[in-house]
Amino acid sequence: MANSPSGESVTDRIVRVLDTFDTDRTLQTATQIGRRAGLPSSTAHRIVDDLVSAGLLERDDDHRVRLGLRLWELALRGSAALRLRQAALPHMERVQARIHEHTQLAVLEQDEALFLERLSSPESGANITRIAGRLPLHASSSGLVLLAYAPAELQERVLAAPLKRLSADTITDAAALRRALADVRRLGHVVAPGTIQAVSTGVAVPVRDSSGTVVAALSVVLPREAAPEPALDALLAAARGIRAALDPLPPG
Amino acid sequence: MANSPSGESVTDRIVRVLDTFDTDRTLQTATQIGRRAGLPSSTAHRIVDDLVSAGLLERDDDHRVRLGLRLWELALRGSAALRLRQAALPHMERVQARIHEHTQLAVLEQDEALFLERLSSPESGANITRIAGRLPLHASSSGLVLLAYAPAELQERVLAAPLKRLSADTITDAAALRRALADVRRLGHVVAPGTIQAVSTGVAVPVRDSSGTVVAALSVVLPREAAPEPALDALLAAARGIRAALDPLPPG
C-alpha cells in the first residue's frame, strides 16, 4: 500500500528511519536521519513527523528525536522474546552470581546471533556484546551453538558464504566450521577461545523448549585463561531450569 | 503522507495493528487483527503483509502472525529506556536478593506508570504488574512517586479527572491525593498498602539522574502484613546507586 516509485512500502521506509538509531546515536535530527537512511530530506521529515504524532519517536526542545517509549512498549508487550527472556532471567542471575562474568542469552535472527539479554557485573571482563546487538554465527560461541542446531539449509548457506575473520582464532574455513558444529552437537556445548576477541573465551550451551527444540543459546564470556568447567556446569543447570520454565505456548 | 480518508497516517494504522498484540494475544490472524484494530479486513491484510515483509511481524505455518524480533531490536537498540534499565538492573538485583519480593522500575509515559523492568522470584507474592504493562498514577506506589515529581500541569490534569478505584484502599478523592503527593515529596518515598490489591503493599522511591531530575520510580511489592523498612532501605540504596550509574547523556 502507498508504495513509493521504487516499490518500497511506507513500512519499509519507517523501518529504515528506525534503523538509523543505535546505542551511540539515540538523538538525531530529521535531516541526519534522512541522510543515514538514504531518504530524500522531505520524505524523512514527513515520516519523522508521523512517527512523532504516533508516539513512536519523541521530539526534544532542539527538534531532535529519540525512540519513544511507546515503540518499546508495542515491541515488548506481546513479544515471544519477552517470554523467553523472562523465563531465562532468574536462571541467568544464578549463573551470574556463581561465575561473576557476562552472562548472555541469544537467539537466531536473520542468519545472526541476536542478543536478548546480558547480565554483567563491574568486575566482568571485556565483551563486545550488547543487548539487541548481533554477532556472526560462525564467530561467537552463542552463534556456533545456534548454528549447530539450525535447519540444514541455513547451515549450508553460512558454510557457503565467506566466513569473516574477527580475530586470529575465528574459524574461517568451511570444513573446520563443519567439524566444529558436529562437535557442538556431540558434546552439547562449545568452548570457543578467542574467536571474537583474543582476550576472551566464550562458553555456550543450547537452551531447549519443552518440546526439545533449541530456541536459544546461553553463554558466558570468560577471561581467556579461565577454566571453562565451572561456567559450563552453571550454564547446563540454567538451561535445564529454563527448559522447565518454558511451558508449551498457549494457543494464540 | 499516504493518509486515509479519515486523515489517519499509515503510521497510525501500523500502531493500531501492533497495539492488538499483548501478553495474552501473541499470535493472531490478519482478520483477528483487523477486527481488534477497527480496520477494514483488506486494510488489515495489506498492513500485515507489509509488516511481515519488513520483518516487524513474523508469520507461522498457520498464517498467524506474531511480533518479530526485528521490531524488538529496532525498539531497544537505540532506546533511552534500555540505558536506564541497564543502569538500574544490577541495583534491582541487589534489592531482589535482599527482599525476595517483586522489584520493579517504572517511568512516566502518557499519564500512566509504564513498567520497564520487573524482577521476581518464585516465592514472591501477588502482583499484577507486567513488563511493558501500565498502571494508573494515582493507584500504584510507583505511580504516586512519578506523579509527586511530575510537572504541575500533569498533576492538575490527573487531579481533575475521575480517580478510578482499583481496590478498597485506592485514593479516589482529589484532596486526599494532593495530600499524599505532598507526603511523598516530604518523605522521599511512599508506602501504599492495598491501593491496587488488598493483599499487597507497594513501597516506592524516586530514581534521580545525575542532574537530580526524577526519571523513574523503583518499587517492591510486599505482602500486606510485611514491615516496609527493610524494603525501603534497600530501595533508597539502589536509587543512590542508579543515580551514580547514570552519567550525563552524551550529546546526540
Short mmCIF file of C-alpha atoms in Angstrom, two decimals:
data_model
loop_
_atom_site.label_atom_id
_atom_site.label_comp_id
_atom_site.label_asym_id
_atom_site.label_seq_id
_atom_site.Cartn_x
_atom_site.Cartn_y
_atom_site.Cartn_z
CA MET A 1 0.00 0.00 0.00
CA ALA A 2 1.11 3.55 -0.62
CA ASN A 3 4.27 2.34 -2.26
CA SER A 4 6.93 4.78 -3.43
CA PRO A 5 8.05 4.81 -7.07
CA SER A 6 10.83 2.35 -6.04
CA GLY A 7 8.14 -0.13 -4.91
CA GLU A 8 9.20 0.30 -1.28
CA SER A 9 6.28 0.42 1.18
CA VAL A 10 5.79 3.10 3.81
CA THR A 11 6.51 0.35 6.33
CA ASP A 12 9.91 -0.28 4.73
CA ARG A 13 10.74 3.41 4.92
CA ILE A 14 9.64 3.55 8.58
CA VAL A 15 12.00 0.64 9.29
CA ARG A 16 14.83 2.48 7.54
CA VAL A 17 14.18 5.50 9.74
CA LEU A 18 14.07 3.48 12.96
CA ASP A 19 17.17 1.57 11.87
CA THR A 20 19.30 4.75 12.00
CA PHE A 21 19.10 4.75 15.81
CA ASP A 22 21.58 2.76 17.84
CA THR A 23 23.36 2.81 21.18
CA ASP A 24 25.71 5.56 20.07
CA ARG A 25 23.04 7.53 18.18
CA THR A 26 19.96 7.89 20.35
CA LEU A 27 19.19 11.52 19.45
CA GLN A 28 19.07 12.76 15.83
CA THR A 29 17.53 15.46 13.66
CA ALA A 30 15.22 14.52 10.79
CA THR A 31 17.90 15.75 8.38
CA GLN A 32 20.51 13.42 9.91
CA ILE A 33 18.02 10.56 9.80
CA GLY A 34 17.27 11.18 6.12
CA ARG A 35 20.97 11.18 5.26
CA ARG A 36 21.65 7.97 7.20
CA ALA A 37 18.53 6.24 5.88
CA GLY A 38 19.21 7.27 2.29
CA LEU A 39 15.84 9.05 2.04
CA PRO A 40 15.09 12.46 0.50
CA SER A 41 15.01 15.07 3.25
CA SER A 42 11.33 15.93 2.67
CA THR A 43 10.38 12.24 2.94
CA ALA A 44 12.44 11.84 6.11
CA HIS A 45 10.78 14.89 7.67
CA ARG A 46 7.28 13.61 6.82
CA ILE A 47 7.96 10.13 8.22
CA VAL A 48 9.56 11.57 11.36
CA ASP A 49 6.52 13.86 11.86
CA ASP A 50 4.17 10.89 11.51
CA LEU A 51 6.25 8.79 13.90
CA VAL A 52 6.27 11.64 16.46
CA SER A 53 2.46 12.00 16.17
CA ALA A 54 2.09 8.28 16.77
CA GLY A 55 4.45 8.36 19.76
CA LEU A 56 7.00 6.01 18.19
CA LEU A 57 9.53 8.86 18.22
CA GLU A 58 9.76 11.65 20.79
CA ARG A 59 10.96 15.17 19.94
CA ASP A 60 13.07 17.27 22.33
CA ASP A 61 13.32 21.05 22.57
CA ASP A 62 16.11 21.14 19.99
CA HIS A 63 14.00 19.42 17.30
CA ARG A 64 15.97 16.24 17.70
CA VAL A 65 14.09 12.96 18.05
CA ARG A 66 14.68 9.80 20.02
CA LEU A 67 12.96 6.42 20.04
CA GLY A 68 9.73 6.65 22.01
CA LEU A 69 8.71 4.53 24.96
CA ARG A 70 5.55 3.74 23.01
CA LEU A 71 7.65 1.86 20.44
CA TRP A 72 9.39 -0.04 23.23
CA GLU A 73 6.03 -0.89 24.76
CA LEU A 74 4.49 -2.09 21.49
CA ALA A 75 7.56 -4.18 20.69
CA LEU A 76 7.73 -5.90 24.05
CA ARG A 77 4.23 -6.29 25.38
CA GLY A 78 3.17 -9.16 23.14
CA SER A 79 6.58 -10.50 22.26
CA ALA A 80 7.74 -14.10 22.41
CA ALA A 81 11.26 -12.75 23.06
CA LEU A 82 10.00 -11.22 26.29
CA ARG A 83 8.52 -14.54 27.35
CA LEU A 84 11.79 -16.40 26.71
CA ARG A 85 13.79 -13.69 28.40
CA GLN A 86 11.51 -13.69 31.46
CA ALA A 87 11.79 -17.47 31.76
CA ALA A 88 15.58 -17.24 31.43
CA LEU A 89 16.33 -14.26 33.67
CA PRO A 90 16.22 -15.93 37.13
CA HIS A 91 18.45 -18.72 35.83
CA MET A 92 20.83 -16.24 34.23
CA GLU A 93 21.04 -14.44 37.55
CA ARG A 94 22.14 -17.68 39.21
CA VAL A 95 24.89 -18.16 36.60
CA GLN A 96 25.98 -14.57 37.05
CA ALA A 97 26.09 -14.95 40.85
CA ARG A 98 28.28 -18.08 40.57
CA ILE A 99 30.62 -17.10 37.73
CA HIS A 100 30.75 -13.27 38.00
CA GLU A 101 31.24 -12.85 34.26
CA HIS A 102 28.98 -11.63 31.44
CA THR A 103 26.03 -14.00 31.09
CA GLN A 104 24.03 -13.69 27.88
CA LEU A 105 21.06 -15.11 26.02
CA ALA A 106 20.99 -15.15 22.22
CA VAL A 107 18.54 -16.31 19.55
CA LEU A 108 18.85 -16.96 15.84
CA GLU A 109 17.61 -13.98 13.79
CA GLN A 110 18.22 -13.42 10.09
CA ASP A 111 21.39 -15.57 9.99
CA GLU A 112 22.95 -13.89 13.00
CA ALA A 113 23.00 -14.30 16.78
CA LEU A 114 20.76 -11.61 18.29
CA PHE A 115 21.37 -10.96 22.00
CA LEU A 116 18.15 -10.71 24.03
CA GLU A 117 19.73 -10.24 27.41
CA ARG A 118 23.07 -9.69 29.05
CA LEU A 119 23.87 -9.59 32.75
CA SER A 120 27.17 -8.08 33.77
CA SER A 121 28.91 -7.03 36.91
CA PRO A 122 31.54 -4.34 37.30
CA GLU A 123 34.26 -6.99 37.65
CA SER A 124 33.31 -8.73 34.37
CA GLY A 125 35.95 -8.64 31.64
CA ALA A 126 35.98 -7.45 28.03
CA ASN A 127 32.88 -8.19 25.94
CA ILE A 128 31.60 -6.61 22.74
CA THR A 129 28.06 -7.99 23.05
CA ARG A 130 25.19 -5.53 23.54
CA ILE A 131 21.55 -6.15 24.25
CA ALA A 132 19.73 -6.03 20.90
CA GLY A 133 23.16 -6.33 19.29
CA ARG A 134 24.19 -9.05 16.86
CA LEU A 135 27.21 -11.24 16.22
CA PRO A 136 28.04 -13.55 13.29
CA LEU A 137 27.02 -17.18 13.80
CA HIS A 138 30.41 -18.68 12.91
CA ALA A 139 32.44 -16.43 15.20
CA SER A 140 30.64 -16.27 18.56
CA SER A 141 30.18 -19.16 20.98
CA SER A 142 26.43 -18.42 21.07
CA GLY A 143 26.36 -18.34 17.29
CA LEU A 144 28.13 -21.70 16.99
CA VAL A 145 25.50 -23.29 19.25
CA LEU A 146 22.61 -21.68 17.36
CA LEU A 147 24.13 -22.71 14.01
CA ALA A 148 24.83 -26.28 15.15
CA TYR A 149 21.12 -26.86 15.80
CA ALA A 150 19.79 -24.68 12.96
CA PRO A 151 17.99 -26.05 9.87
CA ALA A 152 20.40 -27.69 7.38
CA GLU A 153 19.52 -25.11 4.75
CA LEU A 154 20.73 -22.27 6.98
CA GLN A 155 23.90 -24.18 7.88
CA GLU A 156 24.73 -24.71 4.20
CA ARG A 157 24.07 -21.03 3.44
CA VAL A 158 26.51 -19.94 6.18
CA LEU A 159 29.08 -22.57 5.17
CA ALA A 160 28.92 -21.45 1.53
CA ALA A 161 29.43 -17.75 2.32
CA PRO A 162 32.76 -16.09 3.19
CA LEU A 163 33.49 -16.56 6.91
CA LYS A 164 34.67 -13.18 8.16
CA ARG A 165 37.67 -13.14 10.48
CA LEU A 166 37.03 -11.22 13.74
CA SER A 167 40.22 -12.34 15.49
CA ALA A 168 43.21 -14.63 14.91
CA ASP A 169 41.20 -17.61 16.24
CA THR A 170 37.95 -17.11 14.31
CA ILE A 171 37.07 -20.23 12.29
CA THR A 172 37.20 -19.04 8.67
CA ASP A 173 37.48 -22.40 6.91
CA ALA A 174 34.19 -24.11 5.95
CA ALA A 175 35.46 -27.65 6.61
CA ALA A 176 36.74 -26.64 10.06
CA LEU A 177 33.41 -24.95 10.81
CA ARG A 178 31.54 -28.10 9.77
CA ARG A 179 33.67 -30.14 12.20
CA ALA A 180 33.15 -27.57 14.96
CA LEU A 181 29.34 -27.75 14.52
CA ALA A 182 29.45 -31.56 14.69
CA ASP A 183 31.46 -31.24 17.93
CA VAL A 184 28.84 -28.90 19.40
CA ARG A 185 26.08 -31.44 18.66
CA ARG A 186 28.17 -34.34 20.05
CA LEU A 187 29.25 -32.52 23.25
CA GLY A 188 26.13 -30.39 23.77
CA HIS A 189 28.23 -27.27 24.34
CA VAL A 190 31.06 -25.19 22.91
CA VAL A 191 34.17 -23.64 24.39
CA ALA A 192 35.46 -21.06 21.92
CA PRO A 193 38.73 -19.37 22.96
CA GLY A 194 39.49 -16.11 21.25
CA THR A 195 37.12 -16.42 18.29
CA ILE A 196 35.81 -12.88 18.78
CA GLN A 197 38.40 -11.20 20.96
CA ALA A 198 41.83 -12.65 21.73
CA VAL A 199 41.45 -11.94 25.47
CA SER A 200 38.18 -13.87 25.95
CA THR A 201 36.79 -17.39 25.83
CA GLY A 202 33.12 -17.89 25.07
CA VAL A 203 31.34 -20.88 26.64
CA ALA A 204 27.85 -21.61 25.33
CA VAL A 205 25.11 -24.25 25.65
CA PRO A 206 21.80 -24.74 23.84
CA VAL A 207 18.53 -23.80 25.56
CA ARG A 208 15.65 -26.11 24.62
CA ASP A 209 11.93 -25.56 24.99
CA SER A 210 9.60 -28.17 26.46
CA SER A 211 9.44 -29.98 23.10
CA GLY A 212 13.24 -30.28 22.92
CA THR A 213 13.71 -27.71 20.15
CA VAL A 214 16.74 -25.45 20.60
CA VAL A 215 15.33 -21.92 20.99
CA ALA A 216 18.34 -20.00 22.27
CA ALA A 217 21.97 -20.14 23.31
CA LEU A 218 23.12 -19.30 26.82
CA SER A 219 26.73 -18.22 27.21
CA VAL A 220 29.32 -16.67 29.45
CA VAL A 221 32.38 -14.74 28.38
CA LEU A 222 35.42 -15.72 30.47
CA PRO A 223 38.92 -14.27 30.56
CA ARG A 224 40.99 -16.32 28.09
CA GLU A 225 42.97 -18.11 30.81
CA ALA A 226 39.97 -19.15 33.00
CA ALA A 227 38.97 -22.83 33.28
CA PRO A 228 35.65 -23.31 31.48
CA GLU A 229 34.24 -26.15 33.64
CA PRO A 230 32.54 -24.13 36.42
CA ALA A 231 30.87 -21.91 33.81
CA LEU A 232 29.80 -24.93 31.80
CA ASP A 233 28.24 -26.59 34.86
CA ALA A 234 26.36 -23.39 35.72
CA LEU A 235 25.15 -22.94 32.12
CA LEU A 236 23.90 -26.51 31.79
CA ALA A 237 21.98 -26.23 35.07
CA ALA A 238 20.49 -22.92 33.90
CA ALA A 239 19.48 -24.37 30.52
CA ARG A 240 17.66 -27.22 32.31
CA GLY A 241 15.90 -24.68 34.52
CA ILE A 242 14.82 -22.53 31.57
CA ARG A 243 13.50 -25.59 29.72
CA ALA A 244 11.36 -26.46 32.75
CA ALA A 245 10.11 -22.87 32.94
CA LEU A 246 9.13 -22.80 29.26
CA ASP A 247 5.69 -24.36 29.35
CA PRO A 248 4.16 -25.13 25.98
CA LEU A 249 2.85 -21.94 24.33
CA PRO A 250 -0.87 -21.42 24.83
CA PRO A 251 -2.87 -21.30 21.59
CA GLY A 252 -2.92 -17.73 20.23
CA MET B 1 1.82 11.09 3.82
CA ALA B 2 -0.44 8.48 2.30
CA ASN B 3 -3.23 9.43 4.65
CA SER B 4 -6.52 7.55 4.62
CA PRO B 5 -9.80 9.41 4.03
CA SER B 6 -10.09 9.73 7.83
CA GLY B 7 -6.80 11.66 7.89
CA GLU B 8 -5.06 8.86 9.73
CA SER B 9 -1.50 8.20 8.56
CA VAL B 10 -0.15 4.79 7.59
CA THR B 11 1.99 5.07 10.71
CA ASP B 12 -1.12 5.46 12.87
CA ARG B 13 -2.64 2.36 11.31
CA ILE B 14 0.58 0.39 11.84
CA VAL B 15 0.47 1.38 15.50
CA ARG B 16 -3.15 0.22 15.72
CA VAL B 17 -2.12 -3.13 14.28
CA LEU B 18 0.85 -3.57 16.64
CA ASP B 19 -1.33 -2.44 19.56
CA THR B 20 -3.58 -5.51 19.19
CA PHE B 21 -0.78 -7.76 20.50
CA ASP B 22 -0.33 -8.29 24.20
CA THR B 23 0.87 -10.90 26.67
CA ASP B 24 -2.27 -12.97 26.25
CA ARG B 25 -2.50 -12.45 22.49
CA THR B 26 0.89 -13.08 20.92
CA LEU B 27 -0.36 -14.97 17.85
CA GLN B 28 -3.21 -13.67 15.64
CA THR B 29 -4.57 -13.87 12.12
CA ALA B 30 -4.82 -10.73 9.98
CA THR B 31 -8.61 -11.00 10.22
CA GLN B 32 -8.49 -11.01 14.03
CA ILE B 33 -6.09 -8.07 13.96
CA GLY B 34 -8.39 -6.10 11.66
CA ARG B 35 -11.36 -6.70 13.94
CA ARG B 36 -9.45 -5.72 17.09
CA ALA B 37 -7.84 -2.68 15.45
CA GLY B 38 -11.12 -1.48 13.95
CA LEU B 39 -9.69 -1.61 10.42
CA PRO B 40 -11.34 -2.96 7.25
CA SER B 41 -10.16 -6.53 6.66
CA SER B 42 -8.48 -5.68 3.34
CA THR B 43 -6.55 -2.82 5.00
CA ALA B 44 -5.50 -5.07 7.87
CA HIS B 45 -4.28 -7.76 5.46
CA ARG B 46 -2.25 -5.22 3.46
CA ILE B 47 -0.63 -3.71 6.55
CA VAL B 48 0.12 -7.16 7.98
CA ASP B 49 1.72 -8.23 4.67
CA ASP B 50 3.89 -5.09 4.67
CA LEU B 51 4.89 -5.63 8.29
CA VAL B 52 5.79 -9.27 7.55
CA SER B 53 7.91 -8.20 4.55
CA ALA B 54 9.72 -5.70 6.75
CA GLY B 55 10.29 -8.31 9.49
CA LEU B 56 8.28 -6.40 12.11
CA LEU B 57 5.80 -9.29 12.18
CA GLU B 58 6.59 -12.98 11.62
CA ARG B 59 4.15 -15.42 10.04
CA ASP B 60 3.82 -19.05 11.18
CA ASP B 61 2.65 -22.06 9.15
CA ASP B 62 -0.98 -21.42 10.09
CA HIS B 63 -0.96 -17.89 8.62
CA ARG B 64 -0.97 -16.40 12.07
CA VAL B 65 1.48 -13.62 12.86
CA ARG B 66 3.47 -12.66 15.91
CA LEU B 67 5.62 -9.64 16.76
CA GLY B 68 9.00 -10.01 15.07
CA LEU B 69 12.38 -9.92 16.74
CA ARG B 70 13.30 -7.19 14.26
CA LEU B 71 10.73 -4.90 15.92
CA TRP B 72 12.15 -5.75 19.33
CA GLU B 73 15.65 -5.00 18.05
CA LEU B 74 14.69 -1.65 16.47
CA ALA B 75 12.82 -0.58 19.59
CA LEU B 76 15.61 -1.41 22.01
CA ARG B 77 18.89 -0.84 20.28
CA GLY B 78 18.87 2.95 20.44
CA SER B 79 16.48 3.43 23.31
CA ALA B 80 16.93 5.62 26.37
CA ALA B 81 14.72 3.13 28.26
CA LEU B 82 17.35 0.45 27.68
CA ARG B 83 20.05 2.72 29.05
CA LEU B 84 18.06 3.45 32.22
CA ARG B 85 17.15 -0.19 32.62
CA GLN B 86 20.77 -1.32 32.16
CA ALA B 87 21.94 1.19 34.76
CA ALA B 88 19.22 0.03 37.15
CA LEU B 89 19.40 -3.74 36.71
CA PRO B 90 22.42 -4.57 38.95
CA HIS B 91 20.92 -2.44 41.73
CA MET B 92 17.50 -4.03 41.28
CA GLU B 93 19.15 -7.44 41.59
CA ARG B 94 20.61 -6.41 44.94
CA VAL B 95 17.15 -5.32 46.18
CA GLN B 96 15.66 -8.58 44.94
CA ALA B 97 18.40 -10.63 46.66
CA ARG B 98 17.74 -8.84 49.98
CA ILE B 99 13.95 -8.59 49.97
CA HIS B 100 12.89 -11.59 47.85
CA GLU B 101 9.82 -9.80 46.52
CA HIS B 102 8.92 -8.29 43.12
CA THR B 103 11.28 -5.41 42.36
CA GLN B 104 10.22 -3.08 39.59
CA LEU B 105 11.25 0.01 37.66
CA ALA B 106 8.62 2.37 36.22
CA VAL B 107 8.68 5.59 34.21
CA LEU B 108 6.06 8.21 33.43
CA GLU B 109 4.52 7.66 29.98
CA GLN B 110 1.34 9.29 28.67
CA ASP B 111 -0.11 9.94 32.17
CA GLU B 112 0.48 6.37 33.37
CA ALA B 113 3.24 4.40 35.06
CA LEU B 114 4.94 2.22 32.44
CA PHE B 115 6.95 -0.68 33.86
CA LEU B 116 10.38 -1.08 32.22
CA GLU B 117 11.60 -3.97 34.31
CA ARG B 118 10.44 -6.41 36.92
CA LEU B 119 12.49 -8.97 38.81
CA SER B 120 10.62 -11.72 40.57
CA SER B 121 11.41 -14.93 42.33
CA PRO B 122 9.15 -17.96 42.69
CA GLU B 123 8.47 -17.07 46.34
CA SER B 124 7.31 -13.53 45.51
CA GLY B 125 3.67 -12.78 46.26
CA ALA B 126 0.75 -11.47 44.20
CA ASN B 127 1.48 -8.69 41.71
CA ILE B 128 -0.42 -7.53 38.65
CA THR B 129 2.49 -5.60 37.12
CA ARG B 130 3.92 -6.80 33.82
CA ILE B 131 6.96 -5.62 31.92
CA ALA B 132 5.73 -3.13 29.31
CA GLY B 133 2.49 -3.02 31.28
CA ARG B 134 0.94 0.13 32.73
CA LEU B 135 -0.78 1.17 35.94
CA PRO B 136 -2.68 4.37 36.83
CA LEU B 137 -0.56 7.04 38.51
CA HIS B 138 -2.90 7.61 41.46
CA ALA B 139 -3.28 3.95 42.37
CA SER B 140 0.20 2.36 42.27
CA SER B 141 3.08 3.18 44.62
CA SER B 142 5.32 3.75 41.57
CA GLY B 143 2.68 5.99 40.05
CA LEU B 144 2.36 8.08 43.23
CA VAL B 145 6.12 8.71 43.20
CA LEU B 146 6.14 9.57 39.49
CA LEU B 147 3.13 11.88 39.92
CA ALA B 148 4.57 13.59 43.02
CA TYR B 149 7.59 14.78 41.00
CA ALA B 150 5.77 15.32 37.69
CA PRO B 151 5.18 18.76 36.11
CA ALA B 152 2.39 20.70 37.86
CA GLU B 153 0.31 20.67 34.69
CA LEU B 154 0.24 16.86 34.64
CA GLN B 155 -0.59 16.73 38.35
CA GLU B 156 -3.54 19.07 37.88
CA ARG B 157 -4.79 17.05 34.90
CA VAL B 158 -4.76 13.83 36.96
CA LEU B 159 -6.31 15.56 39.99
CA ALA B 160 -9.11 16.98 37.83
CA ALA B 161 -10.01 13.62 36.22
CA PRO B 162 -12.06 10.85 37.88
CA LEU B 163 -9.75 8.70 40.06
CA LYS B 164 -10.65 5.12 39.30
CA ARG B 165 -10.97 2.74 42.23
CA LEU B 166 -8.85 -0.43 41.86
CA SER B 167 -9.32 -1.68 45.44
CA ALA B 168 -10.96 -0.60 48.71
CA ASP B 169 -7.83 1.41 49.60
CA THR B 170 -7.25 3.26 46.31
CA ILE B 171 -7.15 7.02 46.82
CA THR B 172 -10.13 8.31 44.82
CA ASP B 173 -10.52 11.74 46.41
CA ALA B 174 -8.56 14.60 44.78
CA ALA B 175 -7.85 16.42 48.08
CA ALA B 176 -6.54 13.18 49.65
CA LEU B 177 -4.39 12.53 46.58
CA ARG B 178 -2.96 16.06 46.78
CA ARG B 179 -2.01 15.42 50.44
CA ALA B 180 -0.50 12.02 49.52
CA LEU B 181 1.67 13.63 46.84
CA ALA B 182 2.88 16.29 49.29
CA ASP B 183 3.76 13.46 51.71
CA VAL B 184 5.78 11.70 49.01
CA ARG B 185 7.80 14.86 48.35
CA ARG B 186 8.30 15.49 52.09
CA LEU B 187 9.32 11.90 52.94
CA GLY B 188 11.05 10.99 49.66
CA HIS B 189 9.17 7.70 49.44
CA VAL B 190 5.71 6.17 49.62
CA VAL B 191 4.27 3.15 51.42
CA ALA B 192 0.92 2.33 49.83
CA PRO B 193 -0.96 -0.55 51.47
CA GLY B 194 -3.65 -2.15 49.38
CA THR B 195 -4.11 0.62 46.83
CA ILE B 196 -4.00 -1.86 43.95
CA GLN B 197 -4.63 -5.23 45.55
CA ALA B 198 -5.85 -5.71 49.12
CA VAL B 199 -3.18 -8.37 49.82
CA SER B 200 -0.17 -6.22 48.87
CA THR B 201 1.71 -3.12 49.98
CA GLY B 202 3.69 -1.16 47.43
CA VAL B 203 6.83 0.66 48.59
CA ALA B 204 8.38 3.08 46.09
CA VAL B 205 11.16 5.67 45.92
CA PRO B 206 12.17 8.17 43.22
CA VAL B 207 15.19 7.47 41.00
CA ARG B 208 17.07 10.64 40.03
CA ASP B 209 19.57 11.18 37.24
CA SER B 210 22.89 12.94 37.76
CA SER B 211 21.19 16.35 37.49
CA GLY B 212 18.72 15.47 40.26
CA THR B 213 15.67 15.11 37.98
CA VAL B 214 13.34 12.23 38.90
CA VAL B 215 13.46 9.86 35.91
CA ALA B 216 11.84 6.72 37.33
CA ALA B 217 10.29 5.06 40.35
CA LEU B 218 11.76 1.96 41.95
CA SER B 219 9.40 -0.19 43.97
CA VAL B 220 8.84 -3.50 45.68
CA VAL B 221 5.53 -5.23 46.26
CA LEU B 222 5.33 -6.72 49.76
CA PRO B 223 2.72 -8.93 51.37
CA ARG B 224 0.29 -6.58 53.13
CA GLU B 225 1.47 -7.52 56.64
CA ALA B 226 5.24 -7.16 55.99
CA ALA B 227 7.20 -4.32 57.62
CA PRO B 228 8.22 -1.83 54.90
CA GLU B 229 11.50 -0.61 56.48
CA PRO B 230 13.93 -3.23 55.09
CA ALA B 231 12.50 -2.77 51.59
CA LEU B 232 12.69 0.99 51.92
CA ASP B 233 16.36 0.86 52.98
CA ALA B 234 17.18 -1.42 50.04
CA LEU B 235 15.30 0.79 47.58
CA LEU B 236 16.95 4.01 48.76
CA ALA B 237 20.41 2.42 48.46
CA ALA B 238 19.54 1.17 44.98
CA ALA B 239 18.24 4.60 43.87
CA ARG B 240 21.53 6.16 45.01
CA GLY B 241 23.45 3.52 43.05
CA ILE B 242 21.41 4.08 39.89
CA ARG B 243 21.89 7.84 40.14
CA ALA B 244 25.66 7.32 40.31
CA ALA B 245 25.50 4.95 37.32
CA LEU B 246 23.51 7.43 35.20
CA ASP B 247 26.26 9.60 33.79
CA PRO B 248 25.09 12.68 31.91
CA LEU B 249 23.82 11.73 28.44
CA PRO B 250 26.41 12.25 25.72
CA PRO B 251 25.34 14.78 23.06
CA GLY B 252 23.30 13.03 20.32
#
